[in-house]
Amino acid sequence: MNKDITEFPNLKQIEQILWSKLQEIFSKALKSLLEDMDQQIVEERDKKRFRLLDRRKLQIVSLFDEIEVKRNYCRDRKTGEEYVYLLDRYLDFEGTGTFSPLMEEAAIELATQGPSDRKAARTLETLLGYRVISHETIRKYLLEASNSKTGVRAPACSLCGSGWPICQTSKLPQLGGKRGRRHVHRMVAFLDQLA
């Protein structure tokens, strides 16, 4: 009788296995796509203007996994001193950050819709299965988003001077049973005003 009993993973284990495989397949496909695009761009470039120097690595953290892409690095002879990654220009990607634009947007959305940037970082970690982004990096992106939409620096908090445009003060219990005030920064209302 025991020979006829087959053991299967439970539903949670199946989901984890499939999610891991999906991340792996997506990473390989995205890497291959980006490197193929880069190769085509380099082959069709204006060879008189862009001199090919070498290939350099870029690590991008996407919603599925971290990807390492080798990009062609060129010198722009027209401007003289400018060194460029042609792939970045075609993708409208700065290439300086380590996060994909979709990852940045997801982090900002979670931080503005949820209670905090820390919660947004934990939510992404729970969903994706690995630590993707820190709460400080999310905070940095929030500040950059507010600056880029207005073209001016967001006004500093009047209480702490931190650069957060919207602050709230809430009463919270402190250690020892005493009630105190905690200063909480919020970006939601400010970003809603910009939209």
GROMACS .gro file of C-alpha atoms in nm:
model
  195
    1MET     CA    1   0.000   0.000   0.000
    2ASN     CA    2   0.281   0.245   0.086
    3LYS     CA    3   0.436   0.186  -0.257
    4ASP     CA    4   0.133   0.340  -0.425
    5ILE     CA    5   0.152   0.669  -0.234
    6THR     CA    6   0.312   0.943  -0.441
    7GLU     CA    7   0.457   1.250  -0.274
    8PHE     CA    8   0.401   1.587  -0.435
    9PRO     CA    9   0.507   1.932  -0.320
   10ASN     CA   10   0.233   2.144  -0.168
   11LEU     CA   11   0.085   2.441  -0.353
   12LYS     CA   12   0.314   2.693  -0.183
   13GLN     CA   13   0.623   2.495  -0.284
   14ILE     CA   14   0.496   2.462  -0.642
   15GLU     CA   15   0.441   2.838  -0.662
   16GLN     CA   16   0.789   2.907  -0.523
   17ILE     CA   17   0.952   2.667  -0.770
   18LEU     CA   18   0.762   2.812  -1.066
   19TRP     CA   19   0.828   3.171  -0.957
   20SER     CA   20   1.201   3.096  -0.928
   21LYS     CA   21   1.207   2.936  -1.275
   22LEU     CA   22   1.008   3.227  -1.420
   23GLN     CA   23   1.259   3.475  -1.276
   24GLU     CA   24   1.547   3.274  -1.423
   25ILE     CA   25   1.387   3.249  -1.770
   26PHE     CA   26   1.293   3.619  -1.771
   27SER     CA   27   1.646   3.723  -1.673
   28LYS     CA   28   1.805   3.516  -1.948
   29ALA     CA   29   1.556   3.640  -2.209
   30LEU     CA   30   1.598   4.007  -2.112
   31LYS     CA   31   1.978   3.978  -2.107
   32SER     CA   32   1.979   3.812  -2.449
   33LEU     CA   33   1.738   4.070  -2.593
   34LEU     CA   34   1.938   4.369  -2.463
   35GLU     CA   35   2.272   4.229  -2.581
   36ASP     CA   36   2.127   4.147  -2.926
   37MET     CA   37   1.984   4.499  -2.953
   38ASP     CA   38   2.320   4.645  -2.850
   39GLN     CA   39   2.501   4.439  -3.113
   40GLN     CA   40   2.260   4.549  -3.386
   41ILE     CA   41   2.290   4.915  -3.281
   42VAL     CA   42   2.671   4.896  -3.289
   43GLU     CA   43   2.674   4.731  -3.632
   44GLU     CA   44   2.440   4.996  -3.776
   45ARG     CA   45   2.595   5.297  -3.599
   46ASP     CA   46   2.747   5.594  -3.778
   47LYS     CA   47   3.104   5.461  -3.777
   48LYS     CA   48   3.250   5.801  -3.865
   49ARG     CA   49   3.088   5.956  -3.560
   50PHE     CA   50   3.096   5.677  -3.297
   51ARG     CA   51   3.424   5.495  -3.239
   52LEU     CA   52   3.379   5.159  -3.065
   53LEU     CA   53   3.608   5.131  -2.762
   54ASP     CA   54   3.508   4.820  -2.567
   55ARG     CA   55   3.228   4.632  -2.388
   56ARG     CA   56   3.146   4.708  -2.026
   57LYS     CA   57   2.921   4.539  -1.773
   58LEU     CA   58   2.603   4.683  -1.629
   59GLN     CA   59   2.402   4.522  -1.352
   60ILE     CA   60   2.030   4.597  -1.357
   61VAL     CA   61   1.787   4.491  -1.087
   62SER     CA   62   1.453   4.426  -1.254
   63LEU     CA   63   1.122   4.311  -1.111
   64PHE     CA   64   1.227   3.952  -1.174
   65ASP     CA   65   1.595   3.931  -1.090
   66GLU     CA   66   1.935   4.092  -1.124
   67ILE     CA   67   2.069   4.094  -1.479
   68GLU     CA   68   2.426   4.154  -1.595
   69VAL     CA   69   2.446   4.297  -1.947
   70LYS     CA   70   2.759   4.375  -2.148
   71ARG     CA   71   2.715   4.696  -2.346
   72ASN     CA   72   2.930   4.851  -2.616
   73TYR     CA   73   3.106   5.169  -2.512
   74CYS     CA   74   3.169   5.432  -2.781
   75ARG     CA   75   3.336   5.768  -2.815
   76ASP     CA   76   3.137   6.040  -2.987
   77ARG     CA   77   3.380   6.207  -3.229
   78LYS     CA   78   3.133   6.484  -3.309
   79THR     CA   79   3.129   6.622  -2.955
   80GLY     CA   80   3.492   6.528  -2.899
   81GLU     CA   81   3.500   6.416  -2.539
   82GLU     CA   82   3.165   6.244  -2.487
   83TYR     CA   83   3.168   5.871  -2.419
   84VAL     CA   84   2.834   5.695  -2.463
   85TYR     CA   85   2.650   5.367  -2.448
   86LEU     CA   86   2.436   5.371  -2.763
   87LEU     CA   87   2.200   5.109  -2.619
   88ASP     CA   88   2.117   5.345  -2.332
   89ARG     CA   89   2.023   5.619  -2.577
   90TYR     CA   90   1.789   5.390  -2.770
   91LEU     CA   91   1.627   5.261  -2.451
   92ASP     CA   92   1.599   5.609  -2.296
   93PHE     CA   93   1.782   5.470  -1.995
   94GLU     CA   94   2.051   5.657  -1.805
   95GLY     CA   95   2.236   5.340  -1.718
   96THR     CA   96   2.388   5.494  -1.407
   97GLY     CA   97   2.143   5.345  -1.159
   98THR     CA   98   2.118   4.979  -1.088
   99PHE     CA   99   1.739   4.957  -1.099
  100SER     CA  100   1.519   4.919  -1.405
  101PRO     CA  101   1.268   5.199  -1.463
  102LEU     CA  102   0.982   4.958  -1.389
  103MET     CA  103   1.142   4.864  -1.056
  104GLU     CA  104   1.180   5.232  -0.964
  105GLU     CA  105   0.817   5.302  -1.053
  106ALA     CA  106   0.692   5.002  -0.853
  107ALA     CA  107   0.892   5.111  -0.548
  108ILE     CA  108   0.766   5.469  -0.572
  109GLU     CA  109   0.407   5.352  -0.619
  110LEU     CA  110   0.424   5.123  -0.316
  111ALA     CA  111   0.583   5.396  -0.103
  112THR     CA  112   0.328   5.660  -0.196
  113GLN     CA  113   0.024   5.433  -0.166
  114GLY     CA  114   0.139   5.254   0.147
  115PRO     CA  115   0.232   5.366   0.494
  116SER     CA  116   0.607   5.410   0.440
  117ASP     CA  117   0.912   5.354   0.226
  118ARG     CA  118   1.025   5.081   0.467
  119LYS     CA  119   0.699   4.895   0.413
  120ALA     CA  120   0.740   4.934   0.036
  121ALA     CA  121   1.088   4.777   0.053
  122ARG     CA  122   0.956   4.487   0.265
  123THR     CA  123   0.661   4.435   0.029
  124LEU     CA  124   0.889   4.409  -0.274
  125GLU     CA  125   1.113   4.167  -0.085
  126THR     CA  126   0.814   3.950   0.007
  127LEU     CA  127   0.672   3.949  -0.346
  128LEU     CA  128   0.998   3.887  -0.530
  129GLY     CA  129   1.165   3.654  -0.284
  130TYR     CA  130   1.484   3.852  -0.236
  131ARG     CA  131   1.587   4.193  -0.102
  132VAL     CA  132   1.550   4.420  -0.399
  133ILE     CA  133   1.580   4.777  -0.280
  134SER     CA  134   1.642   4.957   0.048
  135HIS     CA  135   1.401   5.206   0.199
  136GLU     CA  136   1.666   5.479   0.168
  137THR     CA  137   1.693   5.418  -0.207
  138ILE     CA  138   1.314   5.444  -0.234
  139ARG     CA  139   1.329   5.772  -0.040
  140LYS     CA  140   1.594   5.899  -0.284
  141TYR     CA  141   1.372   5.812  -0.582
  142LEU     CA  142   1.074   5.986  -0.421
  143LEU     CA  143   1.274   6.304  -0.378
  144GLU     CA  144   1.405   6.283  -0.735
  145ALA     CA  145   1.050   6.230  -0.864
  146SER     CA  146   0.925   6.537  -0.681
  147ASN     CA  147   1.216   6.745  -0.813
  148SER     CA  148   1.183   6.625  -1.172
  149LYS     CA  149   0.809   6.696  -1.193
  150THR     CA  150   0.834   7.052  -1.066
  151GLY     CA  151   1.180   7.147  -1.183
  152VAL     CA  152   1.245   7.292  -0.839
  153ARG     CA  153   1.357   7.140  -0.514
  154ALA     CA  154   1.075   7.032  -0.286
  155PRO     CA  155   1.033   7.259   0.015
  156ALA     CA  156   1.198   7.135   0.331
  157CYS     CA  157   0.996   7.020   0.628
  158SER     CA  158   0.935   7.309   0.865
  159LEU     CA  159   0.984   7.086   1.169
  160CYS     CA  160   1.298   6.893   1.082
  161GLY     CA  161   1.431   7.055   0.763
  162SER     CA  162   1.474   6.715   0.598
  163GLY     CA  163   1.362   6.796   0.245
  164TRP     CA  164   1.039   6.601   0.272
  165PRO     CA  165   0.762   6.826   0.144
  166ILE     CA  166   0.477   6.688   0.353
  167CYS     CA  167   0.514   6.599   0.719
  168GLN     CA  168   0.269   6.465   0.970
  169THR     CA  169   0.301   6.442   1.343
  170SER     CA  170   0.129   6.154   1.516
  171LYS     CA  171   0.093   6.055   1.880
  172LEU     CA  172   0.247   5.716   1.945
  173PRO     CA  173   0.323   5.531   2.267
  174GLN     CA  174   0.688   5.539   2.363
  175LEU     CA  175   0.887   5.302   2.579
  176GLY     CA  176   0.800   5.325   2.946
  177GLY     CA  177   0.431   5.384   2.879
  178LYS     CA  178   0.467   5.757   2.810
  179ARG     CA  179   0.297   5.902   2.507
  180GLY     CA  180   0.509   6.109   2.278
  181ARG     CA  181   0.501   6.264   1.937
  182ARG     CA  182   0.662   6.110   1.635
  183HIS     CA  183   0.745   6.304   1.324
  184VAL     CA  184   0.632   6.117   1.008
  185HIS     CA  185   0.723   6.219   0.654
  186ARG     CA  186   0.469   6.163   0.380
  187MET     CA  187   0.510   6.214   0.009
  188VAL     CA  188   0.163   6.113  -0.107
  189ALA     CA  189  -0.015   6.448  -0.096
  190PHE     CA  190   0.276   6.630  -0.256
  191LEU     CA  191   0.301   6.385  -0.548
  192ASP     CA  192  -0.077   6.398  -0.597
  193GLN     CA  193  -0.053   6.776  -0.633
  194LEU     CA  194   0.203   6.735  -0.910
  195ALA     CA  195  -0.003   6.493  -1.120
   0.00000   0.00000   0.00000
